[in-house]
Amino acid sequence: MIPRHKQQLLTQRLDQFPAVALLGPRQAGKTTLAEQIAEGRPSLYLDLESPRDRDKLTDPELYLSAHEDKLVILDEVQRMPELFQALRGLIDRGRRRGLRSGRFLLLGSASMNLLRQSGESLAGRIAYVELEPLSLREVPAESVGKLWLRGGFPDSFLARDDDASAIWRENFIRTYLERDIPMLGPRIPAETLRRFWTMLAHGQGGLFNAAQLARGLGVDGKTAARYLDLLVDLLLVRRLQPMHANVSKRLIKSPKVYVRDSGLVHALLGLDSREAVLGHPVAGGSWEGFVLENLLTAAPERSEAYFYRTAAGAEIDLLLKLPGGHLWAVEIKRGLSPRPERGFHQARADLQPQRSFVAYSGEERYPLAPDVEAIGVRELAGLLAGLESHPQEI
């Protein structure tokens, strides 16, 4: 069992709110984490993909009111969006009797339906926690390379060997395309969506060009943008927006796009070994996406993420606007001899961040230039995670 860093945050939110939604892609470990939470308090678990459990909720208010002394865990809650209205009534009646927190834990593997329904019915009554796949702070230091290759889905990372991990990821992709996405509503041919997903993997970390992707698929630009929206809502792809700073420069306005799990990048491209990844042009983009996801997982709540690029070549891979408005600039390098390029320093001059780092695959931390530090990815992730409890270090 791998301890998850989000367990403490999830417990805190349950002690504060009557309902908490734990969101994340399928197989990220939501159910396992919910079971660990349930061990410490009276609880009831219902899997809404099970016909038997769904039948229990034919009259949800009648059934759930009989269990108001328990934490009710509703797995795959987006399968029954009509539940949210009933939950609102149960929560409001419970509040009048002093039941103000820890009533419902809602697990969802897609944000689009869940957020839409809960936003309408449970405003002010619900908190959201996102559970990402395993991060590098949750695995041994010597396993970072394996985590990059296999990705963070627990069954992929813990597979007996690289071949078994690759087979798991291929079946994960197929299941999403052929079963999960059609069950959520969109009617998109599985092969078309796979081609689109694979095209995003080929361009990992690149600017989103809807027209170019649309030509490759034989669809229009609006359709390509809709496909992207779907994969973003499923928490499988990240759309990183540019920072529109008030500078007298021509800024790039298109978002950068990343397949969020590095193991899925490699599976979509048929790269089953470390040697295959290192020999492929996607290696740099894959590493950049891997580092970016780990840093965003570690960043304090309410942090905002951007990138910065001008038409003249000034660029910063990741800008973190931390709570309080402080700005951290991060350049991401894969090698052991990190050297920021001129564009990084030009961008720093434009934006004047409070702190600047070059995150690389080594472990030593040392100054590269005035106000610029080279730092290992794992250490930088730990530094960001520590800001939650020590905000004075920002």
Short mmCIF file of C-alpha atoms in Angstrom, two decimals:
data_model
loop_
_atom_site.label_atom_id
_atom_site.label_comp_id
_atom_site.label_asym_id
_atom_site.label_seq_id
_atom_site.Cartn_x
_atom_site.Cartn_y
_atom_site.Cartn_z
CA MET A 1 0.00 0.00 0.00
CA ILE A 2 1.45 3.37 -1.05
CA PRO A 3 0.47 6.21 1.32
CA ARG A 4 -1.14 9.11 -0.59
CA HIS A 5 -0.36 12.71 0.26
CA LYS A 6 -3.94 13.78 -0.44
CA GLN A 7 -5.27 11.65 2.43
CA GLN A 8 -4.63 14.38 5.00
CA LEU A 9 -6.28 17.05 2.84
CA LEU A 10 -9.26 14.81 2.16
CA THR A 11 -9.72 14.16 5.88
CA GLN A 12 -9.55 17.89 6.61
CA ARG A 13 -12.20 18.67 4.01
CA LEU A 14 -14.50 15.96 5.33
CA ASP A 15 -14.19 17.50 8.80
CA GLN A 16 -15.13 20.87 7.32
CA PHE A 17 -17.81 20.20 4.68
CA PRO A 18 -20.89 17.94 4.58
CA ALA A 19 -19.91 16.68 1.12
CA VAL A 20 -16.52 16.24 -0.54
CA ALA A 21 -15.98 15.26 -4.17
CA LEU A 22 -12.79 13.28 -4.79
CA LEU A 23 -12.07 13.64 -8.50
CA GLY A 24 -9.51 11.85 -10.63
CA PRO A 25 -9.14 9.61 -13.65
CA ARG A 26 -10.11 5.97 -13.41
CA GLN A 27 -7.61 3.71 -11.65
CA ALA A 28 -5.83 6.63 -9.95
CA GLY A 29 -6.57 5.13 -6.52
CA LYS A 30 -9.72 6.99 -5.43
CA THR A 31 -11.56 3.93 -4.15
CA THR A 32 -8.50 2.68 -2.26
CA LEU A 33 -8.05 6.08 -0.61
CA ALA A 34 -11.75 6.22 0.27
CA GLU A 35 -11.50 2.79 1.89
CA GLN A 36 -8.58 4.00 4.00
CA ILE A 37 -10.62 7.02 5.12
CA ALA A 38 -13.56 4.72 5.90
CA GLU A 39 -11.46 2.60 8.24
CA GLY A 40 -11.34 5.48 10.72
CA ARG A 41 -15.09 6.20 10.95
CA PRO A 42 -18.48 4.49 10.54
CA SER A 43 -19.14 4.35 6.81
CA LEU A 44 -21.23 2.92 4.00
CA TYR A 45 -19.85 2.25 0.52
CA LEU A 46 -22.04 2.20 -2.61
CA ASP A 47 -20.67 1.54 -6.10
CA LEU A 48 -23.01 3.22 -8.57
CA GLU A 49 -21.73 1.03 -11.40
CA SER A 50 -23.30 -1.91 -9.57
CA PRO A 51 -26.99 -2.49 -10.45
CA ARG A 52 -27.54 -3.84 -6.93
CA ASP A 53 -26.26 -0.66 -5.30
CA ARG A 54 -28.15 1.56 -7.74
CA ASP A 55 -31.36 -0.30 -6.87
CA LYS A 56 -30.87 0.66 -3.22
CA LEU A 57 -31.12 4.28 -4.28
CA THR A 58 -34.46 4.04 -6.05
CA ASP A 59 -35.68 6.32 -3.27
CA PRO A 60 -32.36 7.95 -2.28
CA GLU A 61 -33.72 10.16 0.50
CA LEU A 62 -35.43 7.22 2.21
CA TYR A 63 -32.39 4.97 1.99
CA LEU A 64 -29.70 7.53 2.83
CA SER A 65 -31.63 9.11 5.71
CA ALA A 66 -31.36 5.76 7.48
CA HIS A 67 -27.54 6.10 7.36
CA GLU A 68 -27.06 9.69 8.42
CA ASP A 69 -24.78 8.58 11.26
CA LYS A 70 -22.27 7.25 8.70
CA LEU A 71 -19.96 8.62 6.03
CA VAL A 72 -21.67 7.54 2.82
CA ILE A 73 -19.19 6.89 -0.01
CA LEU A 74 -20.75 7.07 -3.46
CA ASP A 75 -18.37 5.72 -6.12
CA GLU A 76 -18.70 6.79 -9.78
CA VAL A 77 -21.34 9.27 -8.69
CA GLN A 78 -21.63 10.83 -12.16
CA ARG A 79 -23.59 7.69 -13.15
CA MET A 80 -26.56 9.02 -11.15
CA PRO A 81 -26.65 12.82 -11.56
CA GLU A 82 -30.20 12.87 -10.24
CA LEU A 83 -28.75 12.09 -6.79
CA PHE A 84 -27.42 15.59 -6.27
CA GLN A 85 -30.80 17.17 -5.66
CA ALA A 86 -31.58 14.52 -3.03
CA LEU A 87 -28.18 15.07 -1.38
CA ARG A 88 -28.91 18.77 -1.10
CA GLY A 89 -32.10 18.10 0.85
CA LEU A 90 -30.41 15.56 3.12
CA ILE A 91 -27.52 17.92 3.83
CA ASP A 92 -29.79 20.87 4.62
CA ARG A 93 -32.01 18.84 6.95
CA GLY A 94 -28.95 17.40 8.66
CA ARG A 95 -27.47 20.84 9.19
CA ARG A 96 -30.56 21.89 11.11
CA ARG A 97 -29.92 18.95 13.44
CA GLY A 98 -26.22 19.74 13.86
CA LEU A 99 -24.83 17.33 11.21
CA ARG A 100 -22.57 19.82 9.52
CA SER A 101 -19.65 17.80 8.15
CA GLY A 102 -18.48 14.39 6.96
CA ARG A 103 -21.78 13.20 5.46
CA PHE A 104 -20.91 12.24 1.87
CA LEU A 105 -17.75 11.37 -0.04
CA LEU A 106 -18.42 11.46 -3.78
CA LEU A 107 -15.94 9.71 -6.07
CA GLY A 108 -15.92 10.74 -9.72
CA SER A 109 -13.69 9.83 -12.65
CA ALA A 110 -14.90 12.66 -14.85
CA SER A 111 -15.15 16.26 -13.84
CA MET A 112 -17.54 17.50 -16.50
CA ASN A 113 -20.81 15.94 -15.33
CA LEU A 114 -19.89 15.89 -11.66
CA LEU A 115 -18.94 19.55 -11.47
CA ARG A 116 -21.94 20.63 -13.52
CA GLN A 117 -24.42 18.77 -11.33
CA SER A 118 -22.85 19.46 -7.97
CA GLY A 119 -22.25 23.10 -8.86
CA GLU A 120 -25.97 23.56 -9.44
CA SER A 121 -27.22 21.60 -6.44
CA LEU A 122 -24.53 21.64 -3.75
CA ALA A 123 -23.02 25.12 -3.92
CA GLY A 124 -21.64 26.03 -0.50
CA ARG A 125 -22.05 22.46 0.72
CA ILE A 126 -19.26 20.69 -1.15
CA ALA A 127 -15.47 20.83 -1.44
CA TYR A 128 -13.37 19.37 -4.24
CA VAL A 129 -10.15 17.38 -3.97
CA GLU A 130 -8.35 16.06 -7.04
CA LEU A 131 -6.44 12.80 -6.71
CA GLU A 132 -3.79 12.51 -9.38
CA PRO A 133 -1.92 9.29 -10.17
CA LEU A 134 1.16 8.59 -8.05
CA SER A 135 3.63 11.45 -7.77
CA LEU A 136 7.39 11.28 -7.32
CA ARG A 137 7.02 12.29 -3.66
CA GLU A 138 4.99 9.10 -3.09
CA VAL A 139 7.54 6.66 -4.51
CA PRO A 140 11.15 5.89 -3.48
CA ALA A 141 13.78 8.26 -4.86
CA GLU A 142 15.36 5.45 -6.88
CA SER A 143 12.03 4.81 -8.65
CA VAL A 144 11.67 8.21 -10.34
CA GLY A 145 12.89 6.83 -13.69
CA LYS A 146 10.40 3.99 -13.47
CA LEU A 147 7.64 6.43 -12.58
CA TRP A 148 8.46 8.54 -15.65
CA LEU A 149 8.46 5.52 -17.96
CA ARG A 150 5.37 3.76 -16.59
CA GLY A 151 3.38 6.72 -15.34
CA GLY A 152 1.64 7.09 -12.02
CA PHE A 153 -1.39 4.82 -12.30
CA PRO A 154 -0.72 2.38 -9.43
CA ASP A 155 -1.38 -0.81 -11.43
CA SER A 156 0.98 0.38 -14.16
CA PHE A 157 3.72 1.56 -11.81
CA LEU A 158 3.58 -1.59 -9.65
CA ALA A 159 3.43 -4.08 -12.56
CA ARG A 160 5.95 -6.93 -12.40
CA ASP A 161 7.95 -5.63 -15.39
CA ASP A 162 7.86 -3.03 -18.16
CA ASP A 163 6.03 -5.34 -20.57
CA ALA A 164 3.24 -6.00 -18.06
CA SER A 165 3.00 -2.26 -17.40
CA ALA A 166 2.74 -1.50 -21.12
CA ILE A 167 -0.01 -4.12 -21.55
CA TRP A 168 -1.96 -2.60 -18.62
CA ARG A 169 -1.74 0.89 -20.10
CA GLU A 170 -2.81 -0.28 -23.54
CA ASN A 171 -5.88 -1.93 -22.06
CA PHE A 172 -6.56 1.17 -19.95
CA ILE A 173 -6.60 3.31 -23.10
CA ARG A 174 -8.82 0.85 -24.95
CA THR A 175 -11.28 0.64 -22.06
CA TYR A 176 -11.55 4.42 -21.86
CA LEU A 177 -12.16 4.73 -25.60
CA GLU A 178 -14.53 1.82 -26.08
CA ARG A 179 -16.44 1.77 -22.77
CA ASP A 180 -16.02 4.71 -20.43
CA ILE A 181 -16.31 7.64 -22.83
CA PRO A 182 -19.41 6.28 -24.61
CA MET A 183 -21.05 5.70 -21.21
CA LEU A 184 -20.51 9.36 -20.36
CA GLY A 185 -22.51 10.52 -23.34
CA PRO A 186 -20.27 11.74 -26.19
CA ARG A 187 -20.68 9.72 -29.37
CA ILE A 188 -17.18 9.86 -30.85
CA PRO A 189 -15.69 6.95 -32.85
CA ALA A 190 -13.09 5.29 -30.63
CA GLU A 191 -10.52 5.14 -33.42
CA THR A 192 -10.91 8.86 -34.18
CA LEU A 193 -10.46 9.83 -30.54
CA ARG A 194 -7.46 7.52 -30.22
CA ARG A 195 -5.83 9.17 -33.23
CA PHE A 196 -6.47 12.58 -31.69
CA TRP A 197 -5.06 11.48 -28.31
CA THR A 198 -2.00 10.04 -30.07
CA MET A 199 -1.47 13.27 -32.00
CA LEU A 200 -1.47 15.16 -28.71
CA ALA A 201 1.13 12.72 -27.36
CA HIS A 202 3.35 13.29 -30.42
CA GLY A 203 3.18 17.03 -29.77
CA GLN A 204 3.52 16.74 -25.99
CA GLY A 205 4.01 20.20 -24.51
CA GLY A 206 3.39 21.95 -27.81
CA LEU A 207 0.99 24.76 -28.64
CA PHE A 208 -2.53 23.65 -29.44
CA ASN A 209 -3.27 24.13 -33.13
CA ALA A 210 -6.87 23.10 -33.71
CA ALA A 211 -6.72 23.62 -37.47
CA GLN A 212 -3.64 21.44 -37.91
CA LEU A 213 -5.06 18.63 -35.76
CA ALA A 214 -8.40 18.90 -37.55
CA ARG A 215 -6.75 18.42 -40.95
CA GLY A 216 -5.04 15.29 -39.69
CA LEU A 217 -8.38 13.88 -38.53
CA GLY A 218 -10.53 15.05 -41.41
CA VAL A 219 -12.78 17.15 -39.15
CA ASP A 220 -13.24 20.87 -38.61
CA GLY A 221 -11.43 22.99 -36.03
CA LYS A 222 -14.41 23.25 -33.70
CA THR A 223 -14.67 19.46 -33.56
CA ALA A 224 -10.96 19.15 -32.71
CA ALA A 225 -11.43 21.73 -29.94
CA ARG A 226 -14.40 19.72 -28.64
CA TYR A 227 -12.25 16.56 -28.52
CA LEU A 228 -9.69 18.47 -26.48
CA ASP A 229 -12.38 19.72 -24.09
CA LEU A 230 -13.51 16.13 -23.56
CA LEU A 231 -10.04 14.81 -22.67
CA VAL A 232 -9.44 17.80 -20.37
CA ASP A 233 -12.76 17.16 -18.61
CA LEU A 234 -11.82 13.51 -18.18
CA LEU A 235 -8.65 14.69 -16.37
CA LEU A 236 -6.47 12.94 -18.97
CA VAL A 237 -5.07 16.03 -20.70
CA ARG A 238 -3.89 19.36 -19.29
CA ARG A 239 -4.42 22.63 -21.11
CA LEU A 240 -1.83 25.09 -19.78
CA GLN A 241 -2.81 28.67 -20.49
CA PRO A 242 -0.34 31.45 -21.37
CA MET A 243 0.17 34.29 -18.94
CA HIS A 244 -1.02 37.54 -20.46
CA ALA A 245 1.36 39.91 -18.76
CA ASN A 246 1.15 43.66 -19.16
CA VAL A 247 4.35 43.96 -21.18
CA SER A 248 5.06 45.66 -24.48
CA LYS A 249 5.73 42.36 -26.26
CA ARG A 250 3.80 40.23 -28.74
CA LEU A 251 2.68 37.26 -26.67
CA ILE A 252 1.80 33.73 -27.73
CA LYS A 253 -1.90 33.26 -26.94
CA SER A 254 -2.49 29.57 -27.73
CA PRO A 255 -2.45 27.13 -24.79
CA LYS A 256 0.12 24.38 -24.43
CA VAL A 257 -1.28 20.85 -24.23
CA TYR A 258 0.04 17.86 -22.27
CA VAL A 259 -1.17 14.30 -21.88
CA ARG A 260 -1.10 14.36 -18.10
CA ASP A 261 0.35 10.90 -17.40
CA SER A 262 3.78 10.21 -18.91
CA GLY A 263 3.06 6.48 -19.03
CA LEU A 264 0.06 7.14 -21.28
CA VAL A 265 2.23 9.31 -23.54
CA HIS A 266 4.62 6.39 -23.99
CA ALA A 267 1.80 3.85 -24.44
CA LEU A 268 0.08 5.95 -27.11
CA LEU A 269 3.37 6.15 -29.01
CA GLY A 270 4.28 2.47 -28.53
CA LEU A 271 7.35 3.22 -26.38
CA ASP A 272 7.66 0.31 -23.95
CA SER A 273 11.18 0.77 -22.58
CA ARG A 274 13.40 3.53 -21.28
CA GLU A 275 15.69 3.11 -24.29
CA ALA A 276 12.75 3.52 -26.67
CA VAL A 277 11.66 6.70 -24.90
CA LEU A 278 15.16 8.22 -24.85
CA GLY A 279 15.57 7.47 -28.55
CA HIS A 280 12.32 9.19 -29.51
CA PRO A 281 11.86 12.93 -30.20
CA VAL A 282 9.10 13.06 -27.56
CA ALA A 283 11.59 12.41 -24.71
CA GLY A 284 12.03 16.10 -23.89
CA GLY A 285 8.33 16.89 -24.02
CA SER A 286 7.49 13.79 -22.02
CA TRP A 287 9.93 14.75 -19.27
CA GLU A 288 8.61 18.32 -19.26
CA GLY A 289 5.04 17.09 -18.83
CA PHE A 290 6.10 14.66 -16.10
CA VAL A 291 7.86 17.39 -14.13
CA LEU A 292 5.02 19.86 -14.65
CA GLU A 293 2.39 17.44 -13.32
CA ASN A 294 4.47 16.60 -10.27
CA LEU A 295 5.07 20.26 -9.44
CA LEU A 296 1.39 21.15 -9.84
CA THR A 297 0.41 18.19 -7.65
CA ALA A 298 2.73 19.50 -4.93
CA ALA A 299 1.83 23.21 -5.23
CA PRO A 300 -0.35 24.79 -2.54
CA GLU A 301 -4.10 24.93 -3.02
CA ARG A 302 -5.32 27.92 -5.02
CA SER A 303 -2.06 28.14 -6.95
CA GLU A 304 -2.44 29.11 -10.61
CA ALA A 305 -0.27 27.70 -13.41
CA TYR A 306 0.73 29.34 -16.69
CA PHE A 307 3.52 29.43 -19.22
CA TYR A 308 5.02 32.51 -20.87
CA ARG A 309 6.24 32.91 -24.42
CA THR A 310 6.75 35.89 -26.69
CA ALA A 311 7.03 35.94 -30.48
CA ALA A 312 10.66 37.03 -30.00
CA GLY A 313 11.55 33.83 -28.10
CA ALA A 314 11.39 34.81 -24.44
CA GLU A 315 9.96 31.79 -22.65
CA ILE A 316 9.32 30.22 -19.24
CA ASP A 317 8.03 26.64 -19.10
CA LEU A 318 6.00 27.05 -15.91
CA LEU A 319 4.87 30.08 -13.97
CA LEU A 320 3.28 29.42 -10.60
CA LYS A 321 1.19 32.21 -9.14
CA LEU A 322 1.09 31.20 -5.51
CA PRO A 323 -1.50 32.20 -2.89
CA GLY A 324 -0.78 35.81 -2.03
CA GLY A 325 0.26 36.65 -5.57
CA HIS A 326 3.93 35.66 -5.48
CA LEU A 327 5.28 34.43 -8.81
CA TRP A 328 7.72 31.53 -9.22
CA ALA A 329 9.36 30.82 -12.57
CA VAL A 330 10.46 27.28 -13.44
CA GLU A 331 12.48 26.17 -16.46
CA ILE A 332 12.47 22.39 -16.97
CA LYS A 333 15.55 20.52 -18.22
CA ARG A 334 16.07 16.77 -18.59
CA GLY A 335 19.86 16.55 -18.43
CA LEU A 336 22.30 16.66 -15.52
CA SER A 337 23.88 19.96 -16.60
CA PRO A 338 21.03 22.46 -16.60
CA ARG A 339 21.68 25.67 -18.45
CA PRO A 340 18.82 28.12 -18.95
CA GLU A 341 18.67 29.67 -22.38
CA ARG A 342 18.68 33.37 -23.15
CA GLY A 343 14.91 33.38 -23.60
CA PHE A 344 14.45 32.36 -19.95
CA HIS A 345 16.42 35.37 -18.72
CA GLN A 346 14.55 37.67 -21.12
CA ALA A 347 11.24 36.38 -19.79
CA ARG A 348 12.40 36.88 -16.20
CA ALA A 349 13.26 40.47 -17.03
CA ASP A 350 9.72 40.92 -18.39
CA LEU A 351 7.91 39.35 -15.44
CA GLN A 352 10.20 39.92 -12.43
CA PRO A 353 9.28 36.68 -10.57
CA GLN A 354 10.06 36.49 -6.86
CA ARG A 355 11.98 33.19 -7.30
CA SER A 356 13.39 31.39 -10.34
CA PHE A 357 14.46 27.76 -10.69
CA VAL A 358 15.82 25.39 -13.29
CA ALA A 359 14.36 21.99 -12.41
CA TYR A 360 16.49 19.12 -13.67
CA SER A 361 16.98 15.39 -13.22
CA GLY A 362 19.92 15.65 -10.81
CA GLU A 363 19.84 16.12 -7.05
CA GLU A 364 22.33 18.88 -6.26
CA ARG A 365 21.00 22.37 -5.59
CA TYR A 366 23.22 25.30 -6.54
CA PRO A 367 23.05 28.85 -7.98
CA LEU A 368 23.24 29.25 -11.77
CA ALA A 369 22.94 33.02 -11.99
CA PRO A 370 21.84 35.84 -9.71
CA ASP A 371 18.40 34.83 -8.36
CA VAL A 372 18.33 31.56 -10.39
CA GLU A 373 18.85 28.14 -8.77
CA ALA A 374 19.33 24.70 -10.26
CA ILE A 375 17.27 22.25 -8.21
CA GLY A 376 16.27 18.60 -8.46
CA VAL A 377 12.66 17.97 -9.38
CA ARG A 378 11.98 16.00 -6.24
CA GLU A 379 13.40 18.73 -4.00
CA LEU A 380 11.44 21.45 -5.78
CA ALA A 381 8.24 19.43 -5.40
CA GLY A 382 8.97 19.10 -1.69
CA LEU A 383 9.64 22.82 -1.43
CA LEU A 384 6.27 23.59 -3.01
CA ALA A 385 4.47 21.08 -0.80
CA GLY A 386 6.00 22.66 2.29
CA LEU A 387 4.55 26.07 1.44
CA GLU A 388 1.11 24.85 2.55
CA SER A 389 2.29 24.67 6.16
CA HIS A 390 5.08 27.30 5.94
CA PRO A 391 3.73 30.09 3.73
CA GLN A 392 6.39 32.46 5.04
CA GLU A 393 8.92 30.64 2.82
CA ILE A 394 7.20 31.91 -0.34
#
